């Protein structure tokens, strides 16, 4: 694929990277620690030999055990994660840690188990999954929901995987399985440099290395996740005991020692582009010299999931007052979930200057931004990044006791800092573009592609009538967006949480210009040659979705779900998120009914 014409996202401060940057030399790591790290890698080499002797059916049974240990650790997992982020017992946002931690892990474990079972029986993970054509000679697979319960829990939400242009259905089906098509071929030991912001990310990266690549894993956690290590060790015991996984702590020097270790065959990082560049090219004058000479310091393969500046394209239409409020709250959730410390937190709202409801929408957005529940901005040095944004835009308004910033770009104002900097903090910007209908949408897509740094995730909000009026033009615009995840009336975090979808930057990242990363993760159907994932959600929640359901005679076109539990202002979000996770733990339908009752009070 041709690399996207994108700049590397600028991060407001090096500390905002989701993985510890490398630094120092071997002598910066004490001898005793080097010996422990060497021993862990030696254990993994023995584990790699054991892994290669497991049959697919045995691997599936191993993942059944992993489900049980993860479920047993789920409550502690959510408690430790919430407390470490300043969310004390009873805080209305503690549900975020249930969903982004044990929930995300449990659904991924189950999805990998299902793929392993299918492969063990001689099938393809794509068997029984509907495929059809997407714009631009692309094939797409409709991979969510795959089970009735998924459609019930997340009513009205759907997910598609789009393959690279030219891939046929037969090719996609035969290649599904990746390394599990040759399970006895070991890829050695992989190093995962874990993210520091979301507790499931390191675990999901470990699972993908193991299943998609047949690599046993050394996981180095980010120092912000040190408190999670005992939880990880209990939850992941079925992988640790036979030597398929080792978990270590450490900062930059430890990361530098491990990336250069002869016993490590591959590196995967979830973080930010400056960290990736430091690993691959070093820093300072040496990095400049290496780039000129085309001689990276890292000589082994590396994959990466990195951040960027995520757009939220608001397509003008005729919206009710309730629509304006709901979608304003939707945008605020995209920015403020996890205090904005997310690689796909929505950062730039692209709004039509010609939309008659523009002022009303902005008023609703300001109100929602101001009234969202207070929370700590917990990631290291986030206050400095907020101050940097305030310095870039002195007219920006602070909300939430000064912990969140709203930047409304004035006509002819320079938006470069907002468009090029991944603030990784509660900074939300609004940029106006001219036009209505297809004219606006095409301009917004071009702006997102050409002006905003990164290619990880893009969001589009559009009412059903406007989308119907645009017809094929809307789908062509979606195809034109150069992003690895695109969410229509949903948030790209839904793509992150859905294991049958892929997660990563748009194809084309290179060592020289990594943009939002190289390769994908999650991808529990183990699909090859994937270009992007697309999610679609309901524009209106229940009960306002009822007319749409009756008109189309299809639940997939509407929703029985009221305000989703991940909305930051959902009154029962914490209870519902915990309830959804507990259902994934034990399948207790009676308790799920009670959870749905709570959901309707959101």
Coordinates of N, CA, C and O in Angstrom, one line a residue, residues 122-229:
X122 N -11.0 -28.0 11.0 CA -10.8 -27.9 9.6 C -11.5 -26.8 8.9 O -11.5 -26.7 7.6
X123 N -12.2 -25.9 9.6 CA -12.9 -24.8 9.0 C -12.1 -23.5 8.9 O -11.0 -23.5 9.3
X124 N -12.8 -22.5 8.4 CA -12.2 -21.1 8.4 C -13.0 -20.2 9.3 O -14.2 -20.3 9.5
X125 N -12.3 -19.3 10.1 CA -13.0 -18.4 10.9 C -14.0 -17.6 10.2 O -14.9 -17.0 10.8
X126 N -13.9 -17.5 8.9 CA -14.9 -16.7 8.1 C -16.1 -17.5 7.7 O -17.0 -17.0 7.1
X127 N -16.1 -18.8 8.0 CA -17.3 -19.7 7.6 C -18.5 -19.1 8.2 O -18.6 -18.8 9.4
X128 N -19.6 -19.0 7.4 CA -20.9 -18.5 7.9 C -21.0 -17.0 8.0 O -22.1 -16.5 8.4
X129 N -19.9 -16.3 7.7 CA -20.0 -14.8 7.8 C -20.3 -14.2 6.5 O -19.6 -14.5 5.5
X130 N -21.2 -13.3 6.4 CA -21.6 -12.7 5.2 C -20.6 -11.7 4.7 O -20.0 -10.9 5.4
X131 N -20.3 -11.8 3.4 CA -19.4 -10.8 2.8 C -20.1 -10.2 1.6 O -21.0 -10.8 1.0
X132 N -19.7 -9.0 1.3 CA -20.3 -8.3 0.1 C -19.3 -7.2 -0.4 O -18.1 -7.2 0.2
X133 N -19.7 -6.4 -1.3 CA -18.8 -5.5 -2.0 C -18.8 -4.1 -1.2 O -19.9 -3.7 -0.8
X134 N -17.7 -3.5 -1.1 CA -17.6 -2.2 -0.6 C -17.0 -1.3 -1.7 O -16.4 -1.9 -2.6
X135 N -17.1 0.0 -1.6 CA -16.6 0.8 -2.7 C -15.1 0.6 -3.0 O -14.3 0.2 -2.1
X136 N -14.7 0.8 -4.2 CA -13.3 0.7 -4.6 C -12.8 -0.7 -4.8 O -11.6 -0.9 -4.4
X137 N -13.6 -1.6 -5.3 CA -13.1 -3.0 -5.5 C -12.7 -3.6 -4.2 O -11.7 -4.4 -4.2
X138 N -13.4 -3.3 -3.1 CA -13.1 -3.9 -1.8 C -14.1 -4.9 -1.5 O -15.3 -4.8 -1.8
X139 N -13.7 -5.9 -0.7 CA -14.5 -6.9 -0.1 C -14.7 -6.5 1.4 O -13.7 -6.1 2.0
X140 N -15.9 -6.7 1.9 CA -16.1 -6.5 3.4 C -16.8 -7.7 4.0 O -17.6 -8.3 3.3
X141 N -16.4 -7.9 5.2 CA -17.0 -9.0 6.0 C -17.8 -8.4 7.1 O -17.3 -7.6 7.9
X142 N -19.0 -8.9 7.3 CA -19.9 -8.3 8.4 C -19.7 -9.2 9.6 O -20.2 -10.3 9.8
X143 N -18.8 -8.7 10.5 CA -18.2 -9.6 11.6 C -18.8 -9.2 13.0 O -18.4 -9.8 14.0
X144 N -19.8 -8.3 13.0 CA -20.5 -8.0 14.3 C -21.9 -7.6 14.0 O -22.0 -6.7 13.2
X145 N -22.9 -8.1 14.7 CA -22.8 -9.2 15.7 C -22.7 -10.6 15.0 O -23.3 -10.8 14.0
X146 N -22.0 -11.5 15.7 CA -21.9 -12.9 15.2 C -22.8 -13.8 16.0 O -23.1 -14.9 15.6
X147 N -23.2 -13.4 17.2 CA -24.0 -14.2 18.1 C -25.2 -13.3 18.5 O -25.2 -12.1 18.6
X148 N -26.3 -14.0 18.8 CA -27.6 -13.4 19.2 C -27.3 -12.5 20.4 O -27.8 -11.4 20.5
X149 N -26.6 -13.0 21.4 CA -26.4 -12.2 22.6 C -25.6 -10.9 22.3 O -25.9 -9.9 23.0
X150 N -24.7 -10.9 21.3 CA -24.0 -9.7 21.0 C -25.0 -8.6 20.5 O -24.9 -7.4 20.8
X151 N -25.9 -9.1 19.6 CA -26.9 -8.2 19.1 C -27.8 -7.7 20.1 O -28.4 -6.6 20.0
X152 N -28.1 -8.4 21.2 CA -28.9 -8.0 22.3 C -28.2 -7.0 23.2 O -28.8 -5.9 23.5
X153 N -27.0 -7.3 23.6 CA -26.3 -6.4 24.5 C -26.0 -5.1 23.8 O -26.0 -4.1 24.5
X154 N -25.7 -5.1 22.6 CA -25.3 -3.9 21.8 C -26.2 -3.7 20.7 O -25.8 -3.6 19.5
X155 N -27.5 -3.6 21.0 CA -28.5 -3.5 20.0 C -28.3 -2.3 19.1 O -28.1 -1.2 19.6
X156 N -28.4 -2.5 17.8 CA -28.2 -1.4 16.8 C -26.8 -1.1 16.4 O -26.6 -0.3 15.4
X157 N -25.8 -1.8 16.9 CA -24.4 -1.6 16.6 C -24.0 -2.8 15.6 O -24.3 -3.9 15.9
X158 N -23.3 -2.4 14.6 CA -22.7 -3.4 13.7 C -21.3 -3.1 13.4 O -20.8 -2.0 13.6
X159 N -20.6 -4.1 12.9 CA -19.1 -3.9 12.6 C -18.7 -4.7 11.3 O -19.2 -5.8 11.1
X160 N -17.9 -4.1 10.5 CA -17.4 -4.7 9.2 C -15.9 -4.6 9.2 O -15.3 -3.6 9.7
X161 N -15.3 -5.6 8.6 CA -13.9 -5.5 8.2 C -13.8 -5.4 6.7 O -14.4 -6.1 6.0
X162 N -13.1 -4.3 6.3 CA -12.8 -4.1 4.9 C -11.4 -4.6 4.5 O -10.5 -4.2 5.2
X163 N -11.3 -5.4 3.5 CA -10.1 -5.9 3.0 C -9.4 -4.9 2.0 O -10.1 -4.0 1.5
X164 N -8.2 -5.1 1.8 CA -7.5 -4.3 0.8 C -8.1 -4.5 -0.6 O -8.7 -5.5 -0.9
X165 N -8.1 -3.4 -1.5 CA -8.7 -3.6 -2.8 C -8.1 -4.8 -3.5 O -6.9 -5.1 -3.5
X166 N -9.0 -5.5 -4.2 CA -8.6 -6.7 -5.0 C -8.7 -8.0 -4.3 O -8.7 -9.1 -4.9
X167 N -8.8 -8.1 -2.9 CA -8.9 -9.3 -2.2 C -10.3 -10.0 -2.5 O -11.3 -9.3 -2.4
X168 N -10.3 -11.2 -2.9 CA -11.5 -11.9 -3.2 C -12.0 -12.7 -1.9 O -11.3 -12.9 -1.0
X169 N -13.3 -13.0 -2.0 CA -13.9 -13.8 -0.9 C -13.1 -15.1 -0.6 O -12.9 -15.5 0.5
X170 N -12.8 -15.8 -1.7 CA -12.1 -17.0 -1.6 C -10.7 -16.8 -1.0 O -10.3 -17.6 -0.1
X171 N -10.0 -15.8 -1.4 CA -8.7 -15.5 -0.8 C -8.8 -15.1 0.7 O -8.0 -15.6 1.5
X172 N -9.8 -14.3 1.0 CA -10.0 -13.9 2.4 C -10.3 -15.2 3.3 O -9.7 -15.3 4.4
X173 N -11.1 -16.0 2.8 CA -11.5 -17.2 3.6 C -10.3 -18.2 3.7 O -10.1 -18.7 4.8
X174 N -9.5 -18.4 2.7 CA -8.4 -19.4 2.8 C -7.3 -18.9 3.6 O -6.6 -19.7 4.3
X175 N -7.1 -17.5 3.7 CA -6.0 -17.0 4.5 C -6.4 -16.8 5.9 O -5.5 -16.5 6.8
X176 N -7.7 -16.8 6.3 CA -8.1 -16.6 7.7 C -7.5 -17.7 8.6 O -7.7 -18.9 8.3
X177 N -6.8 -17.2 9.6 CA -6.2 -18.2 10.5 C -4.7 -17.7 10.8 O -4.2 -18.1 11.8
X178 N -4.2 -17.0 9.9 CA -2.8 -16.5 10.0 C -1.8 -17.6 10.5 O -1.8 -18.6 9.9
X179 N -1.1 -17.3 11.6 CA -0.1 -18.3 12.0 C -0.7 -19.6 12.5 O 0.0 -20.7 12.5
X180 N -2.0 -19.6 12.8 CA -2.6 -20.9 13.3 C -2.9 -21.8 12.1 O -3.2 -23.0 12.3
X181 N -2.6 -21.4 10.9 CA -2.7 -22.3 9.8 C -1.4 -23.2 9.7 O -1.4 -24.2 9.1
X182 N -0.4 -22.7 10.4 CA 0.9 -23.5 10.5 C 1.2 -23.5 12.0 O 2.2 -22.9 12.4
X183 N 0.5 -24.2 12.9 CA 0.7 -24.0 14.3 C 2.0 -24.6 14.9 O 2.4 -24.1 16.0
X184 N 2.7 -25.4 14.1 CA 3.9 -26.0 14.7 C 5.1 -25.1 14.4 O 6.2 -25.3 14.8
X185 N 4.9 -24.0 13.6 CA 6.0 -23.1 13.2 C 6.1 -22.0 14.2 O 5.2 -21.1 14.2
X186 N 7.1 -22.0 15.0 CA 7.3 -21.0 16.0 C 8.0 -19.7 15.5 O 8.9 -19.8 14.6
X187 N 7.5 -18.6 15.9 CA 8.1 -17.3 15.5 C 9.0 -16.7 16.7 O 9.3 -15.6 16.7
X188 N 9.3 -17.6 17.7 CA 10.2 -17.2 18.7 C 9.6 -16.4 19.8 O 8.4 -16.6 20.2
X189 N 10.4 -15.4 20.3 CA 10.0 -14.6 21.5 C 9.7 -13.2 21.0 O 10.5 -12.6 20.3
X190 N 8.5 -12.7 21.3 CA 8.2 -11.3 21.0 C 8.2 -10.4 22.3 O 7.8 -10.9 23.4
X191 N 8.6 -9.2 22.2 CA 8.6 -8.2 23.3 C 7.4 -7.3 23.0 O 7.3 -6.7 22.0
X192 N 6.5 -7.2 24.0 CA 5.4 -6.2 24.0 C 5.7 -5.1 25.0 O 5.9 -5.4 26.2
X193 N 5.9 -3.9 24.5 CA 6.0 -2.8 25.4 C 4.6 -2.2 25.6 O 4.0 -1.6 24.8
X194 N 4.1 -2.5 26.8 CA 2.7 -2.3 27.1 C 2.3 -0.8 27.3 O 3.1 0.0 27.7
X195 N 1.1 -0.5 26.9 CA 0.5 0.9 27.1 C 0.3 1.2 28.5 O 0.1 0.3 29.4
X196 N 0.3 2.4 28.8 CA 0.1 2.9 30.2 C -1.2 3.5 30.5 O -1.5 3.9 31.7
X197 N -2.2 3.5 29.6 CA -3.4 4.2 29.8 C -4.6 3.4 30.0 O -5.6 3.7 30.7
X198 N -4.7 2.2 29.3 CA -5.9 1.3 29.4 C -5.4 -0.1 29.7 O -4.5 -0.6 29.1
X199 N -6.0 -0.7 30.8 CA -5.4 -1.9 31.3 C -5.6 -3.1 30.5 O -4.8 -4.1 30.7
X200 N -6.5 -3.1 29.5 CA -6.6 -4.3 28.7 C -5.6 -4.3 27.5 O -5.3 -5.4 27.0
X201 N -5.1 -3.2 27.2 CA -4.2 -3.1 26.0 C -3.0 -4.0 26.1 O -2.8 -4.8 25.1
X202 N -2.2 -4.0 27.1 CA -1.1 -5.0 27.2 C -1.5 -6.4 27.0 O -0.9 -7.2 26.3
X203 N -2.6 -6.8 27.6 CA -3.1 -8.2 27.6 C -3.6 -8.5 26.2 O -3.2 -9.6 25.6
X204 N -4.3 -7.6 25.5 CA -4.8 -7.9 24.2 C -3.6 -8.0 23.2 O -3.6 -8.8 22.3
X205 N -2.6 -7.2 23.4 CA -1.4 -7.3 22.5 C -0.7 -8.6 22.7 O -0.2 -9.2 21.8
X206 N -0.6 -9.1 24.0 CA 0.0 -10.4 24.2 C -0.8 -11.5 23.5 O -0.2 -12.4 22.9
X207 N -2.1 -11.5 23.6 CA -2.9 -12.5 23.0 C -2.7 -12.5 21.5 O -2.7 -13.6 20.8
X208 N -2.6 -11.3 20.9 CA -2.5 -11.3 19.4 C -1.1 -11.8 19.0 O -1.0 -12.5 18.0
X209 N -0.1 -11.5 19.7 CA 1.2 -12.0 19.4 C 1.2 -13.5 19.5 O 1.8 -14.2 18.6
X210 N 0.6 -14.1 20.5 CA 0.6 -15.5 20.7 C -0.2 -16.2 19.6 O 0.3 -17.2 19.0
X211 N -1.4 -15.7 19.3 CA -2.3 -16.4 18.3 C -2.0 -16.1 16.9 O -1.9 -16.9 16.0
X212 N -1.9 -14.8 16.6 CA -1.8 -14.4 15.2 C -0.4 -14.7 14.6 O -0.2 -14.9 13.4
X213 N 0.6 -14.7 15.6 CA 2.0 -14.9 15.1 C 2.8 -16.1 15.6 O 3.9 -16.3 15.3
X214 N 2.2 -16.8 16.5 CA 2.9 -17.9 17.2 C 4.1 -17.5 17.9 O 5.2 -18.1 17.8
X215 N 4.1 -16.3 18.6 CA 5.2 -15.8 19.3 C 4.8 -15.8 20.8 O 3.8 -15.2 21.2
X216 N 5.6 -16.5 21.6 CA 5.5 -16.3 23.1 C 6.0 -15.0 23.4 O 6.7 -14.3 22.7
X217 N 5.6 -14.5 24.6 CA 5.7 -13.0 24.8 C 6.4 -12.7 26.2 O 6.0 -13.2 27.2
X218 N 7.3 -11.7 26.1 CA 7.8 -11.0 27.2 C 7.0 -9.6 27.3 O 7.2 -8.8 26.4
X219 N 6.2 -9.4 28.3 CA 5.5 -8.2 28.4 C 6.2 -7.3 29.4 O 6.3 -7.6 30.6
X220 N 6.6 -6.1 29.0 CA 7.1 -5.1 29.9 C 6.0 -4.1 30.1 O 5.6 -3.4 29.2
X221 N 5.5 -4.0 31.3 CA 4.4 -3.1 31.6 C 4.9 -1.7 31.7 O 6.1 -1.4 32.1
X222 N 4.1 -0.7 31.3 CA 4.4 0.7 31.6 C 4.4 1.0 33.1 O 3.6 0.4 33.8
X223 N 5.3 1.8 33.6 CA 5.3 2.1 35.0 C 4.0 2.6 35.6 O 3.7 2.3 36.8
X224 N 3.1 3.2 34.8 CA 1.8 3.6 35.3 C 0.9 2.4 35.6 O -0.1 2.5 36.3
X225 N 1.3 1.2 35.1 CA 0.5 0.0 35.3 C 1.1 -1.0 36.3 O 0.7 -2.1 36.4
X226 N 2.1 -0.5 37.0 CA 2.8 -1.4 38.0 C 1.8 -2.1 39.0 O 2.0 -3.2 39.3
X227 N 0.8 -1.3 39.4 CA -0.1 -1.8 40.4 C -0.9 -3.0 39.8 O -1.5 -3.8 40.5
X228 N -1.0 -3.1 38.5 CA -1.8 -4.1 37.8 C -1.0 -5.4 37.7 O -1.7 -6.5 37.3
X229 N 0.2 -5.4 37.9 CA 1.0 -6.7 37.6 C 0.5 -7.9 38.4 O 0.4 -8.9 37.8

